Amino acid sequence: MLPASLSPVNLRRTVALGLAGLAATAALTACGFNYPTDKPNDLTAGIDYREGTVDILNAVVVAKEANSGTFIATFVNNDLEDPVTLESMSGDNTAIGQVNLSQPLSIPANGLLNLADTQGIPVSGTFALGQFVTLSLQFSDGSTVTLDVPVVLDDGQWAGLDISTPSPSATESPTATESPTASSSS
């Protein structure tokens, strides 16, 4: 005879609870394969491109005002041996008419170049804050990448990154601006 703790009823109950616990553990801890949790999740307004030798991350045009801004992005060179150069950049001649890439920018082999650290690339045209503008980037490896990039305000995480236009306080002289109390005389 079996002891009471190993009776068929208790044994079935123990096995059922164990299996239920295993099923609950598997359901709560495993996502499986190819689910959204194994993909990059960028919570930012910038655009990413990850299909070529050079990844372009968090690309935006930072602007203090309409029609003038600074292209900011991080370039990641996936080539382990050779550097890649951003040779030229152009707009679509509708929203972006002029890009001021003064010299090619080198991205080291298996390295990165953050334009926020190097003053970015000034652009101008007829665009507004919140609009998307089309830019084409040509690299030394022969690849060309065309992106629709958002225009964001020079504020928050992008504060101070628009070098295309001086800030209003830097262009106004102190004598040209009157204080509200000085102009309201009785």
PDB file of N, CA, C and O in Angstrom, residues 105-173:
ATOM      1  N   LEU A 105      33.408  63.726 -45.478  1.00  0.00           N
ATOM      2  CA  LEU A 105      33.533  63.288 -44.082  1.00  0.00           C
ATOM      3  C   LEU A 105      33.902  61.815 -44.040  1.00  0.00           C
ATOM      4  O   LEU A 105      33.191  60.976 -44.590  1.00  0.00           O
ATOM      5  N   SER A 106      34.996  61.486 -43.382  1.00  0.00           N
ATOM      6  CA  SER A 106      35.478  60.107 -43.303  1.00  0.00           C
ATOM      7  C   SER A 106      34.890  59.401 -42.083  1.00  0.00           C
ATOM      8  O   SER A 106      34.884  59.948 -40.975  1.00  0.00           O
ATOM      9  N   ILE A 107      34.422  58.178 -42.314  1.00  0.00           N
ATOM     10  CA  ILE A 107      33.894  57.340 -41.240  1.00  0.00           C
ATOM     11  C   ILE A 107      34.869  56.177 -41.085  1.00  0.00           C
ATOM     12  O   ILE A 107      35.060  55.398 -42.020  1.00  0.00           O
ATOM     13  N   PRO A 108      35.539  56.044 -39.944  1.00  0.00           N
ATOM     14  CA  PRO A 108      36.577  55.017 -39.794  1.00  0.00           C
ATOM     15  C   PRO A 108      36.019  53.599 -39.934  1.00  0.00           C
ATOM     16  O   PRO A 108      34.842  53.355 -39.666  1.00  0.00           O
ATOM     17  N   ALA A 109      36.892  52.674 -40.357  1.00  0.00           N
ATOM     18  CA  ALA A 109      36.510  51.261 -40.448  1.00  0.00           C
ATOM     19  C   ALA A 109      36.018  50.788 -39.093  1.00  0.00           C
ATOM     20  O   ALA A 109      36.634  51.082 -38.067  1.00  0.00           O
ATOM     21  N   ASN A 110      34.876  50.107 -39.096  1.00  0.00           N
ATOM     22  CA  ASN A 110      34.274  49.574 -37.872  1.00  0.00           C
ATOM     23  C   ASN A 110      34.131  50.656 -36.806  1.00  0.00           C
ATOM     24  O   ASN A 110      34.295  50.409 -35.621  1.00  0.00           O
ATOM     25  N   GLY A 111      33.829  51.886 -37.252  1.00  0.00           N
ATOM     26  CA  GLY A 111      33.705  53.007 -36.324  1.00  0.00           C
ATOM     27  C   GLY A 111      32.476  53.844 -36.640  1.00  0.00           C
ATOM     28  O   GLY A 111      31.638  53.460 -37.456  1.00  0.00           O
ATOM     29  N   LEU A 112      32.401  54.997 -36.003  1.00  0.00           N
ATOM     30  CA  LEU A 112      31.250  55.862 -36.218  1.00  0.00           C
ATOM     31  C   LEU A 112      31.665  57.319 -36.283  1.00  0.00           C
ATOM     32  O   LEU A 112      32.745  57.701 -35.839  1.00  0.00           O
ATOM     33  N   LEU A 113      30.773  58.120 -36.850  1.00  0.00           N
ATOM     34  CA  LEU A 113      30.932  59.568 -36.913  1.00  0.00           C
ATOM     35  C   LEU A 113      29.600  60.175 -36.514  1.00  0.00           C
ATOM     36  O   LEU A 113      28.578  59.939 -37.169  1.00  0.00           O
ATOM     37  N   ASN A 114      29.594  60.940 -35.428  1.00  0.00           N
ATOM     38  CA  ASN A 114      28.384  61.591 -34.945  1.00  0.00           C
ATOM     39  C   ASN A 114      28.444  63.054 -35.359  1.00  0.00           C
ATOM     40  O   ASN A 114      29.297  63.810 -34.873  1.00  0.00           O
ATOM     41  N   LEU A 115      27.544  63.474 -36.250  1.00  0.00           N
ATOM     42  CA  LEU A 115      27.547  64.855 -36.727  1.00  0.00           C
ATOM     43  C   LEU A 115      27.199  65.851 -35.629  1.00  0.00           C
ATOM     44  O   LEU A 115      27.533  67.026 -35.742  1.00  0.00           O
ATOM     45  N   ALA A 116      26.565  65.419 -34.573  1.00  0.00           N
ATOM     46  CA  ALA A 116      26.286  66.323 -33.454  1.00  0.00           C
ATOM     47  C   ALA A 116      27.587  66.755 -32.781  1.00  0.00           C
ATOM     48  O   ALA A 116      27.660  67.830 -32.200  1.00  0.00           O
ATOM     49  N   ASP A 117      28.633  65.938 -32.901  1.00  0.00           N
ATOM     50  CA  ASP A 117      29.942  66.277 -32.327  1.00  0.00           C
ATOM     51  C   ASP A 117      30.788  67.122 -33.269  1.00  0.00           C
ATOM     52  O   ASP A 117      31.761  67.726 -32.840  1.00  0.00           O
ATOM     53  N   THR A 118      30.456  67.134 -34.564  1.00  0.00           N
ATOM     54  CA  THR A 118      31.286  67.831 -35.555  1.00  0.00           C
ATOM     55  C   THR A 118      30.565  69.011 -36.201  1.00  0.00           C
ATOM     56  O   THR A 118      30.931  69.425 -37.287  1.00  0.00           O
ATOM     57  N   GLN A 119      29.533  69.520 -35.609  1.00  0.00           N
ATOM     58  CA  GLN A 119      28.802  70.708 -36.065  1.00  0.00           C
ATOM     59  C   GLN A 119      27.784  70.454 -37.165  1.00  0.00           C
ATOM     60  O   GLN A 119      27.151  71.374 -37.620  1.00  0.00           O
ATOM     61  N   GLY A 120      27.598  69.246 -37.649  1.00  0.00           N
ATOM     62  CA  GLY A 120      26.555  68.956 -38.617  1.00  0.00           C
ATOM     63  C   GLY A 120      26.805  69.559 -39.990  1.00  0.00           C
ATOM     64  O   GLY A 120      27.871  70.098 -40.268  1.00  0.00           O
ATOM     65  N   ILE A 121      25.782  69.454 -40.861  1.00  0.00           N
ATOM     66  CA  ILE A 121      25.886  69.938 -42.233  1.00  0.00           C
ATOM     67  C   ILE A 121      24.748  70.930 -42.472  1.00  0.00           C
ATOM     68  O   ILE A 121      23.572  70.541 -42.481  1.00  0.00           O
ATOM     69  N   PRO A 122      25.054  72.216 -42.674  1.00  0.00           N
ATOM     70  CA  PRO A 122      24.010  73.215 -42.906  1.00  0.00           C
ATOM     71  C   PRO A 122      23.247  72.957 -44.214  1.00  0.00           C
ATOM     72  O   PRO A 122      23.848  72.588 -45.229  1.00  0.00           O
ATOM     73  N   VAL A 123      21.931  73.139 -44.174  1.00  0.00           N
ATOM     74  CA  VAL A 123      21.073  73.003 -45.351  1.00  0.00           C
ATOM     75  C   VAL A 123      20.109  74.184 -45.390  1.00  0.00           C
ATOM     76  O   VAL A 123      19.813  74.802 -44.368  1.00  0.00           O
ATOM     77  N   SER A 124      19.634  74.505 -46.593  1.00  0.00           N
ATOM     78  CA  SER A 124      18.626  75.564 -46.713  1.00  0.00           C
ATOM     79  C   SER A 124      17.681  75.220 -47.850  1.00  0.00           C
ATOM     80  O   SER A 124      17.984  74.389 -48.704  1.00  0.00           O
ATOM     81  N   GLY A 125      16.538  75.860 -47.861  1.00  0.00           N
ATOM     82  CA  GLY A 125      15.524  75.601 -48.873  1.00  0.00           C
ATOM     83  C   GLY A 125      14.212  76.232 -48.462  1.00  0.00           C
ATOM     84  O   GLY A 125      14.188  77.284 -47.814  1.00  0.00           O
ATOM     85  N   THR A 126      13.129  75.572 -48.813  1.00  0.00           N
ATOM     86  CA  THR A 126      11.796  76.057 -48.440  1.00  0.00           C
ATOM     87  C   THR A 126      11.091  74.948 -47.667  1.00  0.00           C
ATOM     88  O   THR A 126      10.347  74.146 -48.223  1.00  0.00           O
ATOM     89  N   PHE A 127      11.364  74.887 -46.387  1.00  0.00           N
ATOM     90  CA  PHE A 127      10.772  73.870 -45.530  1.00  0.00           C
ATOM     91  C   PHE A 127      10.375  74.495 -44.202  1.00  0.00           C
ATOM     92  O   PHE A 127      10.822  75.584 -43.857  1.00  0.00           O
ATOM     93  N   ALA A 128       9.530  73.789 -43.470  1.00  0.00           N
ATOM     94  CA  ALA A 128       9.029  74.276 -42.183  1.00  0.00           C
ATOM     95  C   ALA A 128       9.289  73.224 -41.111  1.00  0.00           C
ATOM     96  O   ALA A 128       9.520  72.048 -41.411  1.00  0.00           O
ATOM     97  N   LEU A 129       9.243  73.653 -39.863  1.00  0.00           N
ATOM     98  CA  LEU A 129       9.361  72.724 -38.745  1.00  0.00           C
ATOM     99  C   LEU A 129       8.258  71.680 -38.832  1.00  0.00           C
ATOM    100  O   LEU A 129       7.118  72.001 -39.145  1.00  0.00           O
ATOM    101  N   GLY A 130       8.596  70.431 -38.573  1.00  0.00           N
ATOM    102  CA  GLY A 130       7.617  69.345 -38.615  1.00  0.00           C
ATOM    103  C   GLY A 130       7.491  68.684 -39.977  1.00  0.00           C
ATOM    104  O   GLY A 130       6.919  67.613 -40.095  1.00  0.00           O
ATOM    105  N   GLN A 131       8.028  69.292 -41.003  1.00  0.00           N
ATOM    106  CA  GLN A 131       7.960  68.748 -42.354  1.00  0.00           C
ATOM    107  C   GLN A 131       9.039  67.680 -42.534  1.00  0.00           C
ATOM    108  O   GLN A 131      10.038  67.667 -41.827  1.00  0.00           O
ATOM    109  N   PHE A 132       8.841  66.772 -43.488  1.00  0.00           N
ATOM    110  CA  PHE A 132       9.872  65.822 -43.881  1.00  0.00           C
ATOM    111  C   PHE A 132      10.504  66.317 -45.169  1.00  0.00           C
ATOM    112  O   PHE A 132       9.797  66.754 -46.074  1.00  0.00           O
ATOM    113  N   VAL A 133      11.835  66.262 -45.254  1.00  0.00           N
ATOM    114  CA  VAL A 133      12.565  66.699 -46.442  1.00  0.00           C
ATOM    115  C   VAL A 133      13.367  65.512 -46.985  1.00  0.00           C
ATOM    116  O   VAL A 133      13.781  64.639 -46.229  1.00  0.00           O
ATOM    117  N   THR A 134      13.566  65.500 -48.295  1.00  0.00           N
ATOM    118  CA  THR A 134      14.278  64.403 -48.942  1.00  0.00           C
ATOM    119  C   THR A 134      15.737  64.779 -49.159  1.00  0.00           C
ATOM    120  O   THR A 134      16.032  65.825 -49.740  1.00  0.00           O
ATOM    121  N   LEU A 135      16.641  63.922 -48.674  1.00  0.00           N
ATOM    122  CA  LEU A 135      18.083  64.122 -48.828  1.00  0.00           C
ATOM    123  C   LEU A 135      18.704  62.863 -49.425  1.00  0.00           C
ATOM    124  O   LEU A 135      18.313  61.749 -49.068  1.00  0.00           O
ATOM    125  N   SER A 136      19.679  63.053 -50.321  1.00  0.00           N
ATOM    126  CA  SER A 136      20.433  61.933 -50.890  1.00  0.00           C
ATOM    127  C   SER A 136      21.885  62.052 -50.449  1.00  0.00           C
ATOM    128  O   SER A 136      22.478  63.124 -50.570  1.00  0.00           O
ATOM    129  N   LEU A 137      22.434  60.953 -49.952  1.00  0.00           N
ATOM    130  CA  LEU A 137      23.814  60.924 -49.482  1.00  0.00           C
ATOM    131  C   LEU A 137      24.600  59.945 -50.341  1.00  0.00           C
ATOM    132  O   LEU A 137      24.159  58.811 -50.551  1.00  0.00           O
ATOM    133  N   GLN A 138      25.757  60.393 -50.851  1.00  0.00           N
ATOM    134  CA  GLN A 138      26.595  59.555 -51.698  1.00  0.00           C
ATOM    135  C   GLN A 138      27.880  59.227 -50.943  1.00  0.00           C
ATOM    136  O   GLN A 138      28.569  60.124 -50.465  1.00  0.00           O
ATOM    137  N   PHE A 139      28.206  57.917 -50.893  1.00  0.00           N
ATOM    138  CA  PHE A 139      29.367  57.436 -50.149  1.00  0.00           C
ATOM    139  C   PHE A 139      30.453  56.946 -51.100  1.00  0.00           C
ATOM    140  O   PHE A 139      30.179  56.583 -52.248  1.00  0.00           O
ATOM    141  N   SER A 140      31.691  56.877 -50.611  1.00  0.00           N
ATOM    142  CA  SER A 140      32.842  56.470 -51.413  1.00  0.00           C
ATOM    143  C   SER A 140      32.783  55.012 -51.858  1.00  0.00           C
ATOM    144  O   SER A 140      33.463  54.628 -52.796  1.00  0.00           O
ATOM    145  N   ASP A 141      31.964  54.182 -51.210  1.00  0.00           N
ATOM    146  CA  ASP A 141      31.843  52.786 -51.626  1.00  0.00           C
ATOM    147  C   ASP A 141      30.884  52.628 -52.807  1.00  0.00           C
ATOM    148  O   ASP A 141      30.574  51.517 -53.219  1.00  0.00           O
ATOM    149  N   GLY A 142      30.384  53.760 -53.338  1.00  0.00           N
ATOM    150  CA  GLY A 142      29.487  53.728 -54.489  1.00  0.00           C
ATOM    151  C   GLY A 142      28.013  53.721 -54.138  1.00  0.00           C
ATOM    152  O   GLY A 142      27.156  53.796 -55.013  1.00  0.00           O
ATOM    153  N   SER A 143      27.687  53.631 -52.874  1.00  0.00           N
ATOM    154  CA  SER A 143      26.277  53.585 -52.480  1.00  0.00           C
ATOM    155  C   SER A 143      25.692  54.990 -52.359  1.00  0.00           C
ATOM    156  O   SER A 143      26.383  55.947 -52.020  1.00  0.00           O
ATOM    157  N   THR A 144      24.407  55.083 -52.671  1.00  0.00           N
ATOM    158  CA  THR A 144      23.645  56.314 -52.501  1.00  0.00           C
ATOM    159  C   THR A 144      22.418  55.971 -51.669  1.00  0.00           C
ATOM    160  O   THR A 144      21.717  54.997 -51.957  1.00  0.00           O
ATOM    161  N   VAL A 145      22.172  56.762 -50.650  1.00  0.00           N
ATOM    162  CA  VAL A 145      21.036  56.542 -49.763  1.00  0.00           C
ATOM    163  C   VAL A 145      20.138  57.772 -49.842  1.00  0.00           C
ATOM    164  O   VAL A 145      20.617  58.897 -49.694  1.00  0.00           O
ATOM    165  N   THR A 146      18.847  57.553 -50.084  1.00  0.00           N
ATOM    166  CA  THR A 146      17.881  58.647 -50.098  1.00  0.00           C
ATOM    167  C   THR A 146      16.954  58.468 -48.902  1.00  0.00           C
ATOM    168  O   THR A 146      16.368  57.399 -48.717  1.00  0.00           O
ATOM    169  N   LEU A 147      16.848  59.527 -48.100  1.00  0.00           N
ATOM    170  CA  LEU A 147      16.061  59.488 -46.865  1.00  0.00           C
ATOM    171  C   LEU A 147      15.048  60.621 -46.840  1.00  0.00           C
ATOM    172  O   LEU A 147      15.337  61.718 -47.313  1.00  0.00           O
ATOM    173  N   ASP A 148      13.885  60.367 -46.257  1.00  0.00           N
ATOM    174  CA  ASP A 148      12.932  61.421 -45.917  1.00  0.00           C
ATOM    175  C   ASP A 148      13.144  61.714 -44.443  1.00  0.00           C
ATOM    176  O   ASP A 148      12.829  60.898 -43.578  1.00  0.00           O
ATOM    177  N   VAL A 149      13.714  62.884 -44.157  1.00  0.00           N
ATOM    178  CA  VAL A 149      14.194  63.241 -42.826  1.00  0.00           C
ATOM    179  C   VAL A 149      13.276  64.304 -42.209  1.00  0.00           C
ATOM    180  O   VAL A 149      12.927  65.272 -42.878  1.00  0.00           O
ATOM    181  N   PRO A 150      12.902  64.173 -40.936  1.00  0.00           N
ATOM    182  CA  PRO A 150      12.066  65.184 -40.297  1.00  0.00           C
ATOM    183  C   PRO A 150      12.856  66.445 -39.942  1.00  0.00           C
ATOM    184  O   PRO A 150      14.049  66.380 -39.648  1.00  0.00           O
ATOM    185  N   VAL A 151      12.162  67.575 -39.978  1.00  0.00           N
ATOM    186  CA  VAL A 151      12.732  68.848 -39.531  1.00  0.00           C
ATOM    187  C   VAL A 151      12.225  69.056 -38.105  1.00  0.00           C
ATOM    188  O   VAL A 151      11.019  69.116 -37.879  1.00  0.00           O
ATOM    189  N   VAL A 152      13.165  69.139 -37.152  1.00  0.00           N
ATOM    190  CA  VAL A 152      12.809  69.260 -35.734  1.00  0.00           C
ATOM    191  C   VAL A 152      13.310  70.591 -35.182  1.00  0.00           C
ATOM    192  O   VAL A 152      14.268  71.167 -35.695  1.00  0.00           O
ATOM    193  N   LEU A 153      12.677  71.061 -34.136  1.00  0.00           N
ATOM    194  CA  LEU A 153      13.040  72.322 -33.496  1.00  0.00           C
ATOM    195  C   LEU A 153      14.352  72.196 -32.728  1.00  0.00           C
ATOM    196  O   LEU A 153      14.616  71.189 -32.072  1.00  0.00           O
ATOM    197  N   ASP A 154      15.172  73.209 -32.814  1.00  0.00           N
ATOM    198  CA  ASP A 154      16.440  73.277 -32.079  1.00  0.00           C
ATOM    199  C   ASP A 154      16.112  73.485 -30.593  1.00  0.00           C
ATOM    200  O   ASP A 154      16.220  74.589 -30.059  1.00  0.00           O
ATOM    201  N   ASP A 155      15.698  72.401 -29.941  1.00  0.00           N
ATOM    202  CA  ASP A 155      15.264  72.450 -28.555  1.00  0.00           C
ATOM    203  C   ASP A 155      15.375  71.041 -27.977  1.00  0.00           C
ATOM    204  O   ASP A 155      15.514  70.078 -28.713  1.00  0.00           O
ATOM    205  N   GLY A 156      15.299  70.916 -26.672  1.00  0.00           N
ATOM    206  CA  GLY A 156      15.352  69.603 -26.034  1.00  0.00           C
ATOM    207  C   GLY A 156      16.645  68.893 -26.352  1.00  0.00           C
ATOM    208  O   GLY A 156      17.731  69.452 -26.217  1.00  0.00           O
ATOM    209  N   GLN A 157      16.557  67.645 -26.818  1.00  0.00           N
ATOM    210  CA  GLN A 157      17.766  66.866 -27.099  1.00  0.00           C
ATOM    211  C   GLN A 157      18.565  67.422 -28.269  1.00  0.00           C
ATOM    212  O   GLN A 157      19.735  67.095 -28.431  1.00  0.00           O
ATOM    213  N   TRP A 158      17.963  68.279 -29.090  1.00  0.00           N
ATOM    214  CA  TRP A 158      18.664  68.881 -30.234  1.00  0.00           C
ATOM    215  C   TRP A 158      19.058  70.338 -29.970  1.00  0.00           C
ATOM    216  O   TRP A 158      19.503  71.026 -30.880  1.00  0.00           O
ATOM    217  N   ALA A 159      18.922  70.811 -28.768  1.00  0.00           N
ATOM    218  CA  ALA A 159      19.229  72.211 -28.442  1.00  0.00           C
ATOM    219  C   ALA A 159      20.668  72.555 -28.788  1.00  0.00           C
ATOM    220  O   ALA A 159      21.598  71.843 -28.430  1.00  0.00           O
ATOM    221  N   GLY A 160      20.849  73.641 -29.519  1.00  0.00           N
ATOM    222  CA  GLY A 160      22.166  74.134 -29.870  1.00  0.00           C
ATOM    223  C   GLY A 160      22.816  73.466 -31.068  1.00  0.00           C
ATOM    224  O   GLY A 160      23.954  73.761 -31.401  1.00  0.00           O
ATOM    225  N   LEU A 161      22.119  72.549 -31.752  1.00  0.00           N
ATOM    226  CA  LEU A 161      22.725  71.831 -32.871  1.00  0.00           C
ATOM    227  C   LEU A 161      22.523  72.512 -34.223  1.00  0.00           C
ATOM    228  O   LEU A 161      23.187  72.157 -35.190  1.00  0.00           O
ATOM    229  N   ASP A 162      21.620  73.497 -34.311  1.00  0.00           N
ATOM    230  CA  ASP A 162      21.437  74.202 -35.582  1.00  0.00           C
ATOM    231  C   ASP A 162      22.480  75.305 -35.683  1.00  0.00           C
ATOM    232  O   ASP A 162      22.396  76.322 -35.006  1.00  0.00           O
ATOM    233  N   ILE A 163      23.467  75.088 -36.555  1.00  0.00           N
ATOM    234  CA  ILE A 163      24.525  76.080 -36.750  1.00  0.00           C
ATOM    235  C   ILE A 163      24.284  76.916 -38.006  1.00  0.00           C
ATOM    236  O   ILE A 163      25.071  77.786 -38.326  1.00  0.00           O
ATOM    237  N   SER A 164      23.186  76.644 -38.719  1.00  0.00           N
ATOM    238  CA  SER A 164      22.944  77.323 -39.989  1.00  0.00           C
ATOM    239  C   SER A 164      22.530  78.774 -39.816  1.00  0.00           C
ATOM    240  O   SER A 164      22.781  79.598 -40.675  1.00  0.00           O
ATOM    241  N   THR A 165      21.892  79.103 -38.709  1.00  0.00           N
ATOM    242  CA  THR A 165      21.451  80.468 -38.443  1.00  0.00           C
ATOM    243  C   THR A 165      21.879  80.872 -37.054  1.00  0.00           C
ATOM    244  O   THR A 165      21.736  80.097 -36.131  1.00  0.00           O
ATOM    245  N   PRO A 166      22.384  82.077 -36.906  1.00  0.00           N
ATOM    246  CA  PRO A 166      22.711  82.510 -35.546  1.00  0.00           C
ATOM    247  C   PRO A 166      21.436  82.668 -34.723  1.00  0.00           C
ATOM    248  O   PRO A 166      20.373  82.919 -35.269  1.00  0.00           O
ATOM    249  N   SER A 167      21.559  82.485 -33.436  1.00  0.00           N
ATOM    250  CA  SER A 167      20.388  82.643 -32.574  1.00  0.00           C
ATOM    251  C   SER A 167      19.955  84.109 -32.586  1.00  0.00           C
ATOM    252  O   SER A 167      20.778  85.007 -32.764  1.00  0.00           O
ATOM    253  N   PRO A 168      18.650  84.392 -32.416  1.00  0.00           N
ATOM    254  CA  PRO A 168      18.173  85.771 -32.449  1.00  0.00           C
ATOM    255  C   PRO A 168      18.887  86.681 -31.456  1.00  0.00           C
ATOM    256  O   PRO A 168      19.151  87.835 -31.739  1.00  0.00           O
ATOM    257  N   SER A 169      19.255  86.164 -30.290  1.00  0.00           N
ATOM    258  CA  SER A 169      19.918  87.008 -29.290  1.00  0.00           C
ATOM    259  C   SER A 169      21.326  87.404 -29.737  1.00  0.00           C
ATOM    260  O   SER A 169      21.830  88.434 -29.338  1.00  0.00           O
ATOM    261  N   ALA A 170      21.958  86.605 -30.589  1.00  0.00           N
ATOM    262  CA  ALA A 170      23.312  86.923 -31.040  1.00  0.00           C
ATOM    263  C   ALA A 170      23.306  87.963 -32.160  1.00  0.00           C
ATOM    264  O   ALA A 170      24.275  88.667 -32.356  1.00  0.00           O
ATOM    265  N   THR A 171      22.197  88.083 -32.906  1.00  0.00           N
ATOM    266  CA  THR A 171      22.165  89.009 -34.032  1.00  0.00           C
ATOM    267  C   THR A 171      21.587  90.366 -33.654  1.00  0.00           C
ATOM    268  O   THR A 171      21.801  91.342 -34.344  1.00  0.00           O
ATOM    269  N   GLU A 172      20.827  90.424 -32.579  1.00  0.00           N
ATOM    270  CA  GLU A 172      20.222  91.702 -32.168  1.00  0.00           C
ATOM    271  C   GLU A 172      21.190  92.449 -31.261  1.00  0.00           C
ATOM    272  O   GLU A 172      21.801  91.881 -30.376  1.00  0.00           O
ATOM    273  N   SER A 173      21.293  93.731 -31.466  1.00  0.00           N
ATOM    274  CA  SER A 173      22.140  94.526 -30.577  1.00  0.00           C
ATOM    275  C   SER A 173      21.321  94.969 -29.381  1.00  0.00           C
ATOM    276  O   SER A 173      20.122  95.169 -29.479  1.00  0.00           O
TER     277      SER A 173
END
